[in-house]
Coordinates of C-alpha atoms and ligand atoms in Angstrom, one line a residue:
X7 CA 150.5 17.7 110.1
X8 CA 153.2 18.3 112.8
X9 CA 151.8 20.4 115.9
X10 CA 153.9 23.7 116.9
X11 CA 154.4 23.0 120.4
X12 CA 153.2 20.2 122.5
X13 CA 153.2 19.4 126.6
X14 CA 154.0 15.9 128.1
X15 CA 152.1 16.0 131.1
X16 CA 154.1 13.2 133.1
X17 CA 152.2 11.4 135.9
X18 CA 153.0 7.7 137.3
X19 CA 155.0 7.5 134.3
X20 CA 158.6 9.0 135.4
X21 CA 161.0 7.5 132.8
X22 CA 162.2 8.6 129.1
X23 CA 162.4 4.5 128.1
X24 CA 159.3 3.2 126.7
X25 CA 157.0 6.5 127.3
X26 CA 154.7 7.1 124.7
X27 CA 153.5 10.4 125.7
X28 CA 157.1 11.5 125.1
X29 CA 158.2 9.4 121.6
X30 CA 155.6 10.2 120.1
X31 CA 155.4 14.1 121.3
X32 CA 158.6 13.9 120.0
X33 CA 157.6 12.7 116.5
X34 CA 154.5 14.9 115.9
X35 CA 155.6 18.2 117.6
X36 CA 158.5 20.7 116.3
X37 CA 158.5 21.2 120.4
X38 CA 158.0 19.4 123.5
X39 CA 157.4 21.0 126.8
X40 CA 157.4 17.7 129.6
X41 CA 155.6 19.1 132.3
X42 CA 155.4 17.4 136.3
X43 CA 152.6 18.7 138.1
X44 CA 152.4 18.3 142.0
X45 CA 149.0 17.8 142.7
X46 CA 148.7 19.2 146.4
X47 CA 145.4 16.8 146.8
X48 CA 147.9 13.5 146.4
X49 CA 149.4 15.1 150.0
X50 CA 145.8 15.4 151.7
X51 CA 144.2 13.4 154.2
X52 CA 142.5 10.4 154.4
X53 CA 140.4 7.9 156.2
X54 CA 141.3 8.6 159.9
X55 CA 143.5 11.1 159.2
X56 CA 146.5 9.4 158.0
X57 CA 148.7 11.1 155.0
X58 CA 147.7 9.9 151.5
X59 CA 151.4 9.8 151.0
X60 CA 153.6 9.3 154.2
X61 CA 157.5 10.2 154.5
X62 CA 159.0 7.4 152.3
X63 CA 156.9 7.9 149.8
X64 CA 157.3 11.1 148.9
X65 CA 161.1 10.9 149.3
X66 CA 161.1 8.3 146.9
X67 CA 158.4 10.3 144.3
X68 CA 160.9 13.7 144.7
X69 CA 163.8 11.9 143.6
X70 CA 162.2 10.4 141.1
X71 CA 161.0 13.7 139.4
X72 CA 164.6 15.1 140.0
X73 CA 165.8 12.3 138.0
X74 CA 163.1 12.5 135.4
X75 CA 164.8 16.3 134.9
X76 CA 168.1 14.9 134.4
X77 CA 167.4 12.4 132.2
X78 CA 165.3 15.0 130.0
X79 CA 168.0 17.5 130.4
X80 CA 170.6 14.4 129.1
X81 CA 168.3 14.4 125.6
X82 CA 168.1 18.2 125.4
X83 CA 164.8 18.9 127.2
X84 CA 163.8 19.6 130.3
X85 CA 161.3 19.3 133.1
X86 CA 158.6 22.3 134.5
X87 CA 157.4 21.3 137.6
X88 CA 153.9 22.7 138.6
X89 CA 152.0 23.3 141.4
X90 CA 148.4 23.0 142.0
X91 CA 145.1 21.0 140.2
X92 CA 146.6 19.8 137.0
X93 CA 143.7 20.8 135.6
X94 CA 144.0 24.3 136.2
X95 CA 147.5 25.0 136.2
X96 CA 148.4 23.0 133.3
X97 CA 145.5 24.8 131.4
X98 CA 146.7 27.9 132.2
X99 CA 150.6 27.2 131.6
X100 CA 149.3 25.9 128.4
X101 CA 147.8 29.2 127.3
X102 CA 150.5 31.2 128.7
X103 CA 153.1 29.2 126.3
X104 CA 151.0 28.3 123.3
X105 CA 150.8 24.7 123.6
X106 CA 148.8 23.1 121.1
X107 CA 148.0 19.8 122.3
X108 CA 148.8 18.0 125.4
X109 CA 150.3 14.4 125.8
X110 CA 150.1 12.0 128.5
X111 CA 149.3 8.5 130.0
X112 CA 145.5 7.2 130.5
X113 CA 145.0 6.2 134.4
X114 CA 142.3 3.6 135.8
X115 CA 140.8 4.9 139.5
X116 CA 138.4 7.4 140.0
X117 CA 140.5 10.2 141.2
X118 CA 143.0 10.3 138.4
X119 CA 140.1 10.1 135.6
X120 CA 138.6 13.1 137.1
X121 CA 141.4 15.4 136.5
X122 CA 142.1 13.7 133.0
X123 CA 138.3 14.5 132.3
X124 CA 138.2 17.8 133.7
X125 CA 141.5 19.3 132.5
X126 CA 140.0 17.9 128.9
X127 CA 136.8 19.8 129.5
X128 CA 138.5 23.1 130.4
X129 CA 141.0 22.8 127.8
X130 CA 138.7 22.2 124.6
X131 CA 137.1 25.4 124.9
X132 CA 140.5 26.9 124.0
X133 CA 141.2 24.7 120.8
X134 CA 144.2 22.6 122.6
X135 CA 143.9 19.1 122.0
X136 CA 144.7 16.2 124.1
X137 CA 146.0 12.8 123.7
X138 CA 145.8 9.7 126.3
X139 CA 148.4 6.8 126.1
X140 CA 147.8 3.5 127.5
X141 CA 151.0 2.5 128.8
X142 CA 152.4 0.7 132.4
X143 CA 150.6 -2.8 131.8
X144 CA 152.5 -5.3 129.9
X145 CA 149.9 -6.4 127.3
X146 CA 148.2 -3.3 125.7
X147 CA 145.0 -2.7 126.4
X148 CA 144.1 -2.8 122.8
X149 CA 145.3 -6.4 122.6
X150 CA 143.4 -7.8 125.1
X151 CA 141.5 -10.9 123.5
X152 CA 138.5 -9.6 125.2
X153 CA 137.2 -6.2 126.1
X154 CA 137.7 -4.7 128.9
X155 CA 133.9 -5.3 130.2
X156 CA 134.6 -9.0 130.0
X157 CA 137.7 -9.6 131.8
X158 CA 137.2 -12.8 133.7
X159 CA 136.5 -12.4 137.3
X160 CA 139.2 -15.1 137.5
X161 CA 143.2 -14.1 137.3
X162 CA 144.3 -17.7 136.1
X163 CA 141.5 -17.4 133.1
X164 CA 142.4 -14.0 132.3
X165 CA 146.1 -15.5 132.3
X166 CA 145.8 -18.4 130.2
X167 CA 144.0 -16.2 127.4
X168 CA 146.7 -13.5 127.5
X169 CA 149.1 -15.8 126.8
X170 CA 147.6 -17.5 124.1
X171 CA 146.2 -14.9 122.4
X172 CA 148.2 -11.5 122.8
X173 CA 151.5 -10.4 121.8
X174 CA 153.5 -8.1 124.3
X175 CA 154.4 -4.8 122.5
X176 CA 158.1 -4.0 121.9
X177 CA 159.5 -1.0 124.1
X178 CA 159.5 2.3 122.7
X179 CA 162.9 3.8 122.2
X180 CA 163.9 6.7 124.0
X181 CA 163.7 9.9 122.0
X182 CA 167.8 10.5 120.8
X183 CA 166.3 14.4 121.3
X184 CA 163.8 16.4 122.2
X185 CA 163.6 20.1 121.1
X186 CA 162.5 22.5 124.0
X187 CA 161.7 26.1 123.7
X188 CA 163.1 28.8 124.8
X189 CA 161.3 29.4 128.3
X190 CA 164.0 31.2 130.3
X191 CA 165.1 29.7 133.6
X192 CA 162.3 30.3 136.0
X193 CA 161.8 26.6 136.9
X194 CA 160.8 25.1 140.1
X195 CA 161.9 21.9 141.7
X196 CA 159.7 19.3 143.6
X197 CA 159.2 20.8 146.5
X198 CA 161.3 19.6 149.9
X199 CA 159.7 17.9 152.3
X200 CA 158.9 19.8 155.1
X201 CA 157.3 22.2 152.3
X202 CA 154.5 19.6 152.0
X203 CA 154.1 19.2 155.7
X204 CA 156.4 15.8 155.6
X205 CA 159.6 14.9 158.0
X206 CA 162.2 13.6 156.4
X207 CA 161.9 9.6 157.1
X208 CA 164.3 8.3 159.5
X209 CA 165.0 4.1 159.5
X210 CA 164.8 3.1 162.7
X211 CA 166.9 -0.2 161.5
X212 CA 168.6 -0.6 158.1
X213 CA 166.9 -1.4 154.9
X214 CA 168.1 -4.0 152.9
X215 CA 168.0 -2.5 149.5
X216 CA 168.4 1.1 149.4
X217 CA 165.4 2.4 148.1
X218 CA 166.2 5.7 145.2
X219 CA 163.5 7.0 143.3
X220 CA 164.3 7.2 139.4
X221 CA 164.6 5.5 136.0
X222 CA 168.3 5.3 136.8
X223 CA 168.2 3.7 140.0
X224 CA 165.1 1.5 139.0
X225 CA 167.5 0.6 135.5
X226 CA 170.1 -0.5 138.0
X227 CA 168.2 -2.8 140.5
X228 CA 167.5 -4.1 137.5
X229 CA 171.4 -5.0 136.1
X230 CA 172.4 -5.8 139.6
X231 CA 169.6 -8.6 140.3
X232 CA 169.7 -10.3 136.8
X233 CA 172.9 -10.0 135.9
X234 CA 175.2 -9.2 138.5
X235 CA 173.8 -11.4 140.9
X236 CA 172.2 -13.7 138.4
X237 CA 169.3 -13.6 140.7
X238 CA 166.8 -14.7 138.2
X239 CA 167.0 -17.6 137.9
X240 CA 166.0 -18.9 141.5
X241 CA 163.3 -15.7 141.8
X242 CA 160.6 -18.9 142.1
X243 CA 162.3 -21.0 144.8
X244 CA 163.6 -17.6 146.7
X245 CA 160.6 -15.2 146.0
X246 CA 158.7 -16.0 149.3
X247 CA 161.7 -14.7 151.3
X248 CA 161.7 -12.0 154.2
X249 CA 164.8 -10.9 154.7
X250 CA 167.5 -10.0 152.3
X251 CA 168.2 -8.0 149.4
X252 CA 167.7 -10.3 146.7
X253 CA 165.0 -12.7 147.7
X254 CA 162.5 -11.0 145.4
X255 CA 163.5 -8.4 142.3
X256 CA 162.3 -5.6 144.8
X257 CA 160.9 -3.5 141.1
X258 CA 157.3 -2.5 142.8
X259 CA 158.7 0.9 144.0
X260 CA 160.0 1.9 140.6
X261 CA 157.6 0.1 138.9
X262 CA 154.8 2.3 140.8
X263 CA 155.8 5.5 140.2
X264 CA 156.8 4.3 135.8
X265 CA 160.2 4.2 136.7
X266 CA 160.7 1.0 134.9
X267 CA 158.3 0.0 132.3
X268 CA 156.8 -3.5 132.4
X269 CA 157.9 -4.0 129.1
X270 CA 161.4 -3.0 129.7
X271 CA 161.6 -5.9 132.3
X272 CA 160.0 -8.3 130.4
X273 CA 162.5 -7.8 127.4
X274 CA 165.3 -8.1 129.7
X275 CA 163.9 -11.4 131.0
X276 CA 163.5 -12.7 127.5
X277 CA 167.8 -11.6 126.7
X278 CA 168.5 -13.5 130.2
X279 CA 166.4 -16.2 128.9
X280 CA 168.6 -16.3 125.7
X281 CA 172.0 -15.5 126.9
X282 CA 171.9 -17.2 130.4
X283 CA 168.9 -19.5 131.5
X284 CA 165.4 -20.4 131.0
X285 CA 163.5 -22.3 133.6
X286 CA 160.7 -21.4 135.2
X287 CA 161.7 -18.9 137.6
X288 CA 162.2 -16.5 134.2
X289 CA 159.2 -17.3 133.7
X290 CA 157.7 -16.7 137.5
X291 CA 158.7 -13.0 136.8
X292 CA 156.6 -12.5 134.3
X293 CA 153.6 -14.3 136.2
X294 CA 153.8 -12.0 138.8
X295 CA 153.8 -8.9 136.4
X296 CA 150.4 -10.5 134.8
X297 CA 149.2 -10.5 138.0
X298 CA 150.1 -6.5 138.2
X299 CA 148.4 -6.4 134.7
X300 CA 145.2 -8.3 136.2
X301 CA 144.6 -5.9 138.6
X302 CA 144.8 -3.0 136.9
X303 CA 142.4 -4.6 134.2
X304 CA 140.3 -5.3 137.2
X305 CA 140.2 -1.9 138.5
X306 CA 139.0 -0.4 135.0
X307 CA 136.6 -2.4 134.6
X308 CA 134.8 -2.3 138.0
X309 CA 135.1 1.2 138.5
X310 CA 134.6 2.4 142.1
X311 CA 133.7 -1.0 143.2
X312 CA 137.1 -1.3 144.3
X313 CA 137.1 1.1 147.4
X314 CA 133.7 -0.2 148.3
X315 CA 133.4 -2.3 151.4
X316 CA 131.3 -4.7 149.7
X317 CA 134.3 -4.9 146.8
X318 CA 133.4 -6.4 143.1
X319 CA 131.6 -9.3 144.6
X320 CA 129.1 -7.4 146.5
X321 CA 129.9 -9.0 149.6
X322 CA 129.9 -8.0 153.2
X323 CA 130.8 -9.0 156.4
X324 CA 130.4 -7.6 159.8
X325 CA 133.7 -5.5 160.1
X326 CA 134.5 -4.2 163.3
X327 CA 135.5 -0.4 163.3
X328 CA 137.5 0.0 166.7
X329 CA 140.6 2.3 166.3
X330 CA 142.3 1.1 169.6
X331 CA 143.0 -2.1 167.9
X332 CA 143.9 -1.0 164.5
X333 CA 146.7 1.1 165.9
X334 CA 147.7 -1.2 167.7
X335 CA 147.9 -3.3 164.5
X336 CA 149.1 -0.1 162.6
X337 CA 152.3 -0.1 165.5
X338 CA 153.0 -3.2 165.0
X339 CA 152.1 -3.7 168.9
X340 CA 149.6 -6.9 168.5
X341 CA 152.0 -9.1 170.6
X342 CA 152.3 -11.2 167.6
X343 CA 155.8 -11.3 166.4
X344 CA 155.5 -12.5 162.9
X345 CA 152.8 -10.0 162.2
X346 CA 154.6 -7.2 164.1
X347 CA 158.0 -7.7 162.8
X348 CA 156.2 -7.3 159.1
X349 CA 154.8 -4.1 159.9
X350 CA 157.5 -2.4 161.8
X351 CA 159.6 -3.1 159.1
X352 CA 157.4 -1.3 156.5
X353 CA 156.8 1.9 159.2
X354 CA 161.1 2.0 159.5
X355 CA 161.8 1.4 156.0
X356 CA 158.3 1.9 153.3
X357 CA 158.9 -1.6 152.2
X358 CA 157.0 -5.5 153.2
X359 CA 157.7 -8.7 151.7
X360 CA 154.5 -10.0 149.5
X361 CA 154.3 -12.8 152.3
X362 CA 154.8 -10.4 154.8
X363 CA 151.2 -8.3 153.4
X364 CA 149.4 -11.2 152.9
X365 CA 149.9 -12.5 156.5
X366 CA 149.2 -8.6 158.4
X367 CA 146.4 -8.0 156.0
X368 CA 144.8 -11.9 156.6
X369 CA 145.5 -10.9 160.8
X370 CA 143.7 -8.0 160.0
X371 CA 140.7 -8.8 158.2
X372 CA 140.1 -12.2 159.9
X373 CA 141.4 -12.6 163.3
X374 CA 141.1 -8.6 164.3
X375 CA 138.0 -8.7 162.0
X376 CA 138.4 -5.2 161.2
X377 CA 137.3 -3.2 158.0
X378 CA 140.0 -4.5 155.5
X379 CA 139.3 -0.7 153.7
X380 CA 140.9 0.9 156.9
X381 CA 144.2 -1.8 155.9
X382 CA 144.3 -0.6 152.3
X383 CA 144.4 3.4 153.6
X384 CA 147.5 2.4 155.4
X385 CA 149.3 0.5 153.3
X386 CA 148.8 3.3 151.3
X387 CA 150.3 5.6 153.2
X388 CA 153.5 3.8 154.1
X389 CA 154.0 1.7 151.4
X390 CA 156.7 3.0 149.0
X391 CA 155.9 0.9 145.9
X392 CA 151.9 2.2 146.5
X393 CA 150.0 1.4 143.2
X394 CA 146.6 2.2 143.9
X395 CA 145.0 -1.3 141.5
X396 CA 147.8 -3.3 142.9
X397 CA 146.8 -2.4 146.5
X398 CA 143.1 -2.4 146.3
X399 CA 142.8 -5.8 144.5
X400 CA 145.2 -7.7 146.9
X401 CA 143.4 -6.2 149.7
X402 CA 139.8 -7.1 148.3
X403 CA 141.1 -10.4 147.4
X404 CA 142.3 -11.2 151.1
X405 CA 139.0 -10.0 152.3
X406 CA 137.1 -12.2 150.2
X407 CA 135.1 -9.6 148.5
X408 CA 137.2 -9.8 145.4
X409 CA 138.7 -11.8 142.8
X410 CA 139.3 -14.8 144.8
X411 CA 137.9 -18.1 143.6
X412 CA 138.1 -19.6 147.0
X413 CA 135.4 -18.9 149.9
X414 CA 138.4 -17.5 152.7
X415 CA 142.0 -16.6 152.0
X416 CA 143.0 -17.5 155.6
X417 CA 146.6 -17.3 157.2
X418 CA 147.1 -18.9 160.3
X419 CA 150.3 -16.9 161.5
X420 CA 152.1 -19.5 163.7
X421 CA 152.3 -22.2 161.2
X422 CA 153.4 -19.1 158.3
X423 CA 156.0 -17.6 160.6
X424 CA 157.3 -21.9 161.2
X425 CA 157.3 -22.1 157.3
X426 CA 159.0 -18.8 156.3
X427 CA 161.3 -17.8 159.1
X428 CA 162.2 -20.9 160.9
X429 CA 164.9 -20.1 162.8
X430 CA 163.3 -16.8 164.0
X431 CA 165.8 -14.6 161.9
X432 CA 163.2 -11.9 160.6
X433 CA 161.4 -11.4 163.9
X434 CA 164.5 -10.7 165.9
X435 CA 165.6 -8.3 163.5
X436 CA 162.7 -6.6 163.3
X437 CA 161.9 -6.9 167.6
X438 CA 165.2 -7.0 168.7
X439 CA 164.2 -7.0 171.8
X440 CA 163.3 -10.6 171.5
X441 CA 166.6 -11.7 170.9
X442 CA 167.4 -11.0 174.6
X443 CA 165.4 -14.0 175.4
X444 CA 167.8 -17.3 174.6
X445 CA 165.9 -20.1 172.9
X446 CA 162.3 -18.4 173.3
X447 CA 160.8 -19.9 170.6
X448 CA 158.7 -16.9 168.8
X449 CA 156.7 -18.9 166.8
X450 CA 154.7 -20.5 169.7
X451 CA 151.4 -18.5 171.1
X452 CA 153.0 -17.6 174.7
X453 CA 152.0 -15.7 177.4
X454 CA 154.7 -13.2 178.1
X455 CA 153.3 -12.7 181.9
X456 CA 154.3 -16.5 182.4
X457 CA 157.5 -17.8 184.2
X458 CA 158.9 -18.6 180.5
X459 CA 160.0 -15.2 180.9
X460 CA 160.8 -15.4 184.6
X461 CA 162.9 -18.3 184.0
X462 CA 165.3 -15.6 182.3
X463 CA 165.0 -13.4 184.1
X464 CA 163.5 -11.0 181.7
X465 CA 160.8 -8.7 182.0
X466 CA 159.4 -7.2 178.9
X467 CA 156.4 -5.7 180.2
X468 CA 157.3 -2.6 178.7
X469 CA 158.7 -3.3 175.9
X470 CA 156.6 -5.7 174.2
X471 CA 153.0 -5.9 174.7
X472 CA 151.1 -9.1 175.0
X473 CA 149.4 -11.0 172.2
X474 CA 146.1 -9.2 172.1
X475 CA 144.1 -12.3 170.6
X476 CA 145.1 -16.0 170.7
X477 CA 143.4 -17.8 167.5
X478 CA 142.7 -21.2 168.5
X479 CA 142.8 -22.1 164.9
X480 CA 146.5 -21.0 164.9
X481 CA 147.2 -24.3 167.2
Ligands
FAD526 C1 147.7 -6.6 150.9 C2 148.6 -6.4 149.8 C3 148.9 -5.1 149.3 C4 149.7 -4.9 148.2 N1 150.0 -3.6 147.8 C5 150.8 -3.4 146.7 C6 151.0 -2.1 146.2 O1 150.5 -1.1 146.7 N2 151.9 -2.0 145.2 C7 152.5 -3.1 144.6 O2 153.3 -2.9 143.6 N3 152.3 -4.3 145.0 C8 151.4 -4.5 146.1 N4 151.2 -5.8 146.5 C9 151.8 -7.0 145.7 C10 153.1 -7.5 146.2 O3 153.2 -7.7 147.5 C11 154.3 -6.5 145.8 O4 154.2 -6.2 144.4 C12 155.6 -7.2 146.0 O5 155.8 -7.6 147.3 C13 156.7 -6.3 145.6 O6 158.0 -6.8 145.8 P1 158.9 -7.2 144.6 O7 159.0 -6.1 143.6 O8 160.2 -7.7 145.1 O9 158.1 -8.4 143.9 P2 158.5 -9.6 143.0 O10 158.1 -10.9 143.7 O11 159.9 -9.5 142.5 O12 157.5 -9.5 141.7 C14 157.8 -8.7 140.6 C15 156.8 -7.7 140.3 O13 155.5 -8.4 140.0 C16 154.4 -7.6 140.6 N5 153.7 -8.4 141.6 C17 154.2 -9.4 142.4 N6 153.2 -9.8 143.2 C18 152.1 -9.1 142.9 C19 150.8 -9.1 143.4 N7 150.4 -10.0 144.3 N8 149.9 -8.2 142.9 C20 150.3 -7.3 142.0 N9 151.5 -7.3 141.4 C21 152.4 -8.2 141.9 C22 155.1 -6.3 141.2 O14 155.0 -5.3 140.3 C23 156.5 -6.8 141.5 O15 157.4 -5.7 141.5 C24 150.4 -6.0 147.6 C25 150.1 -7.3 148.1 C26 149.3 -7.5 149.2 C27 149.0 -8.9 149.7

């Protein structure tokens, strides 16, 4: 039995490739009705006030819907974007247009469940039926060689198993057509902006990669880093890089918001592997995109665990709660260059290395000593590529009260900043005013009040602060 009319709800999902709310809306429906709903919650506030979703972000997330529309409008649909509670205003647009059934992708976190659950509730009293997708992790949930309740607590386990026993799904094709009704032309677009009580982000220093929400832009990061750079395959030797376009593949922002499916990219690894090289940086990409998987798995199965302080170990610590210093941390004003440099370049541009997060989020948690949950809010508010399982379970894992075999995931920031920028490039790009000092050697713990700066003749009082803790261990 075909249904009459059906809605694809799109959420974290913003792509036509390898969507299987859409394919198969398109195969069981005579119409499809895709549907974007901004949820005016996802713009709120949270712990200390900052934005759930600062500037970049929602740049990124608008461009991203208005590409979703084109690309729907390229296959003879289109996109109706709502405003409010999904699970009101979808219910009611669904009554209002006779929609049968609606279609979309199964989330993990508390928050998104909710409205999944509640729009359900309200919906079944009026004989519409839903249906939830898995989709966004590269193995399938249903091919897991172990339920979900018994995903080791350890990633390289969990790993090993995958890969033995699971097969990676092919990509869905994208629907040749989809045929939308009639609805006039009253539709919306994604809000600007300043609509949503945003400013428009300005980079105080340039971006390496320009980041542009959508499947299209997401589809060609992708050419130009494995093809037309042939990038691939040195991702392993090159991946712990700081500066630079092409040091990593850069796929988290448009992997966050569905963009690119996981699958997508792992099928175009296994054509590079075929047509250009194997070795085991082709392979390293598809590590990292387990360890996406993992925590996602993770998150599921632990529940709310995973915004707790005492995380899925059930551990705690005495964190410190003192604003002052978090700012200071948050404004990448510590005095510390390496961890500095990392965080003004996400504030000016949305974006931080991996090396870069592990080492502010380590100076965080253990040499600040502050709550590692007030780290995670932020992050979420500036990163662009924000994935809520991603973020949570790298943050619990540095704080040790996650899924981290060993006892303390410590970074001492001198020797990290000797080993990944040695010759002091990334700081002074990111501080330039540290490059006014001739041969100051940034990745020594100095004393900025000291003649070293005298000798130059340089005061920076006022333009960069001291370090505000000196970790003997660091030494
Ligand atoms: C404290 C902290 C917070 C983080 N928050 C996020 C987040 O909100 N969103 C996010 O996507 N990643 C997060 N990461 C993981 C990682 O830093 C980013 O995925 C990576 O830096 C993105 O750059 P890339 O796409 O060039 O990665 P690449 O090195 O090219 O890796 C390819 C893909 O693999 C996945 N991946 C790589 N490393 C990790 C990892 N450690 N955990 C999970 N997935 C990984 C990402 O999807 C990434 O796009 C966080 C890491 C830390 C330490």
């Amino acid at each position: 039995m075909k249904y009459k009319r059906v809605i694809v709800w799109f959420r974290n999902d913003l792509r036509v490739h390898d969507h299987a709310p859409l394919f198969y809306a398109s195969q069981k429906s005579e119409e499809v009705i895709p549907v974007y709903c901004v949820d005016p919650r996802l713009f709120g506030k949270s712990l200390l006030g900052m934005s759930k979703i600062g500037s970049h972000r929602a740049k990124f997330l608008k461009e991203a819907v208005d590409n979703l529309k084109t690309m729907l409008q390229q296959i003879g649909g289109n996109l109706v974007i709502l405003q409010g509670n999904p699970e009101e205003v979808i219910l009611d647009f669904a009554l209002a247009n006779n929609a049968e059934a609606i279609f979309y992708s199964e989330e993990v976190t508390q928050e998104e469940t909710k409205v999944e659950q509640q729009l359900e509730k309200n919906i079944w009293k009026h004989g519409i039926r839903t249906e939830a997708y898995w989709q966004s992790t590269l193995f399938h949930i249903e091919d897991l060689p172990f339920p979900v309740s018994q995903i080791p607590e350890v990633f390289t386990q969990f790993r090993k198993e995958c890969e033995k026993f699971s097969n990676i799904q092919k990509t869905l094709p994208r629907p040749k057509s989809i045929n939308f009704p009639d609805l006039g032309n009253n539709f919306e677009d994604f809000p600007g902006l300043s609509t949503i009580g945003l400013k428009e982000p300005i980079a105080k220093r340039k971006s390496t990669v320009e980041f542009k929400g959508g499947e299209d832009e997401g589809i060609k990061r992708l050419q130009n880093y494995f093809w037309e750079k042939d990038q691939l395959k040195v991702y392993k030797e090159t991946r712990n890089g700081l500066l630079g376009a092409d040091y990593s593949s850069k796929f988290s922002p448009w992997l966050a918001l569905g963009c690119l499916s996981p699958r997508f990219i792992y099928e175009e690894v296994k054509q590079y592997e075929r047509e250009r090289v194997k070795n085991q940086s082709t392979y390293w990409l598809i590590f990292e995109l387990i360890w996406r998987d993992y925590f996602r798995f993770i998150c599921k199965k632990n529940g709310n665990k995973v915004f707790q302080l005492r995380g899925i170990k059930n551990y705690v610590d005495n964190w410190s709660r003192n604003e002052e210093i978090f700012w200071k941390w948050a404004n990448g004003v510590t005095g510390i260059p390496f961890v500095d440099a990392n965080i003004r370049e996400m504030n000016a541009t949305g974006f931080m290395s991996n090396r870069g997060r592990q080492n502010v989020a380590s100076f965080l948690v253990n040499d600040l000593n502050i709550d590692w949950r007030w780290g995670a809010v932020y992050f979420e508010s500036q990163l662009i590529d924000y994935e809520v399982c991603s973020n949570w379970g790298n943050w619990m894992y540095i704080a040790g009260v996650g899924n981290d075999p060993r006892e303390n995931r410590y970074f001492n920031i001198l020797r990290q900043a000797e080993n990944y920028d040695r010759r002091g490039e990334y700081i002074r790009h990111w501080i330039p005013e540290l490059a006014r000092i001739p041969g100051f050697d940034v990745h020594q713990p100095f004393d900025l009040s000291t003649s070293q700066l005298k000798d130059y003749g340089i005061s920076l009082g006022s333009s960069y602060p001291q370090p505000m803790v000196m970790n003997k261990a660091w030494i």
